[in-house]
Amino acid sequence: MELELDGAPLKAVLNRLRRAQGQISGVIRMIEEGRDCEDVVTQLSAASRALDRAGFAIIATGLQKCVVEIEDGRRGGEDAEQLRARLEKLFLSLA
């Protein structure tokens, strides 16, 4: 399954990833500065949520594409059970 995001879905995913990138940079800076542990963990948690949301958005877009391909009969050689197993594995990788 190729990742082909365009328009609004791509922009939203990239924004989330950039936000996470900034938050991770902030965590690194906070640790280097010896900031309070609670502040560091709070910032790290925010970065983790941003990454999770980006991952789920990518999976949702991929799922939508797969459904369209199956309906159009373009899912070469992969049956519904194989596709379900692959998508389940993707979802679990973010759990």
CSV table of C-alpha atoms in Angstrom, one decimal:
chain,number,residue,atom,x,y,z
A,1,MET,CA,0.0,0.0,0.0
A,2,GLU,CA,1.7,3.2,-1.2
A,3,LEU,CA,1.3,6.4,0.8
A,4,GLU,CA,-0.3,8.9,-1.5
A,5,LEU,CA,-1.7,11.8,0.5
A,6,ASP,CA,-2.7,15.0,-1.3
A,7,GLY,CA,-4.4,18.2,-0.5
A,8,ALA,CA,-5.9,18.7,3.0
A,9,PRO,CA,-5.0,15.2,4.4
A,10,LEU,CA,-1.3,15.7,3.5
A,11,LYS,CA,-1.3,19.2,4.9
A,12,ALA,CA,-2.9,18.1,8.2
A,13,VAL,CA,-0.4,15.2,8.6
A,14,LEU,CA,2.6,17.4,7.9
A,15,ASN,CA,1.4,20.0,10.3
A,16,ARG,CA,1.0,17.4,13.1
A,17,LEU,CA,4.5,16.0,12.3
A,18,ARG,CA,6.0,19.5,12.3
A,19,ARG,CA,4.3,20.2,15.6
A,20,ALA,CA,5.7,17.0,17.1
A,21,GLN,CA,9.2,17.9,15.7
A,22,GLY,CA,9.0,21.3,17.5
A,23,GLN,CA,7.8,19.6,20.7
A,24,ILE,CA,10.6,17.1,20.6
A,25,SER,CA,13.2,19.9,20.1
A,26,GLY,CA,11.6,21.6,23.1
A,27,VAL,CA,12.0,18.4,25.2
A,28,ILE,CA,15.7,18.2,24.3
A,29,ARG,CA,16.2,21.8,25.1
A,30,MET,CA,14.4,21.4,28.4
A,31,ILE,CA,16.5,18.4,29.4
A,32,GLU,CA,19.7,20.3,28.5
A,33,GLU,CA,18.6,23.2,30.6
A,34,GLY,CA,17.8,21.0,33.6
A,35,ARG,CA,14.1,22.0,33.6
A,36,ASP,CA,11.5,20.5,36.0
A,37,CYS,CA,10.8,16.8,35.3
A,38,GLU,CA,7.0,17.4,35.3
A,39,ASP,CA,7.4,20.1,32.6
A,40,VAL,CA,9.6,17.7,30.5
A,41,VAL,CA,7.1,14.8,30.8
A,42,THR,CA,4.2,17.1,29.9
A,43,GLN,CA,5.9,18.3,26.7
A,44,LEU,CA,7.0,14.7,25.8
A,45,SER,CA,3.4,13.6,26.2
A,46,ALA,CA,2.2,16.3,23.9
A,47,ALA,CA,4.8,15.2,21.3
A,48,SER,CA,3.7,11.6,21.6
A,49,ARG,CA,0.1,12.5,21.1
A,50,ALA,CA,0.9,14.5,18.0
A,51,LEU,CA,2.9,11.6,16.5
A,52,ASP,CA,0.0,9.2,17.3
A,53,ARG,CA,-2.5,11.5,15.6
A,54,ALA,CA,-0.3,11.8,12.5
A,55,GLY,CA,0.0,8.0,12.4
A,56,PHE,CA,-3.7,7.4,12.7
A,57,ALA,CA,-4.4,10.0,10.0
A,58,ILE,CA,-2.0,8.2,7.7
A,59,ILE,CA,-3.6,4.8,8.5
A,60,ALA,CA,-7.1,6.2,8.0
A,61,THR,CA,-6.2,7.6,4.6
A,62,GLY,CA,-4.6,4.3,3.6
A,63,LEU,CA,-7.7,2.5,4.8
A,64,GLN,CA,-9.9,4.7,2.7
A,65,LYS,CA,-7.7,4.1,-0.3
A,66,CYS,CA,-7.8,0.4,0.2
A,67,VAL,CA,-11.6,0.3,0.4
A,68,VAL,CA,-11.9,2.3,-2.8
A,69,GLU,CA,-9.4,-0.1,-4.5
A,70,ILE,CA,-11.3,-3.1,-3.4
A,71,GLU,CA,-14.6,-1.7,-4.5
A,72,ASP,CA,-13.0,-0.9,-7.9
A,73,GLY,CA,-11.4,-4.4,-8.1
A,74,ARG,CA,-7.9,-3.0,-8.2
A,75,ARG,CA,-6.4,-4.7,-5.1
A,76,GLY,CA,-4.2,-7.2,-7.1
A,77,GLY,CA,-4.0,-10.6,-5.6
A,78,GLU,CA,-4.8,-9.5,-2.0
A,79,ASP,CA,-8.0,-10.9,-0.5
A,80,ALA,CA,-10.1,-9.2,2.2
A,81,GLU,CA,-8.6,-11.3,5.0
A,82,GLN,CA,-5.0,-10.4,4.0
A,83,LEU,CA,-5.9,-6.7,3.8
A,84,ARG,CA,-7.7,-6.9,7.2
A,85,ALA,CA,-4.6,-8.5,8.8
A,86,ARG,CA,-2.3,-5.8,7.3
A,87,LEU,CA,-4.5,-3.0,8.5
A,88,GLU,CA,-4.8,-4.5,12.0
A,89,LYS,CA,-1.0,-4.8,12.2
A,90,LEU,CA,-0.8,-1.1,11.3
A,91,PHE,CA,-3.3,0.0,13.9
A,92,LEU,CA,-1.6,-2.2,16.6
A,93,SER,CA,1.8,-0.7,15.7
A,94,LEU,CA,0.5,2.6,17.1
A,95,ALA,CA,-1.0,1.1,20.2
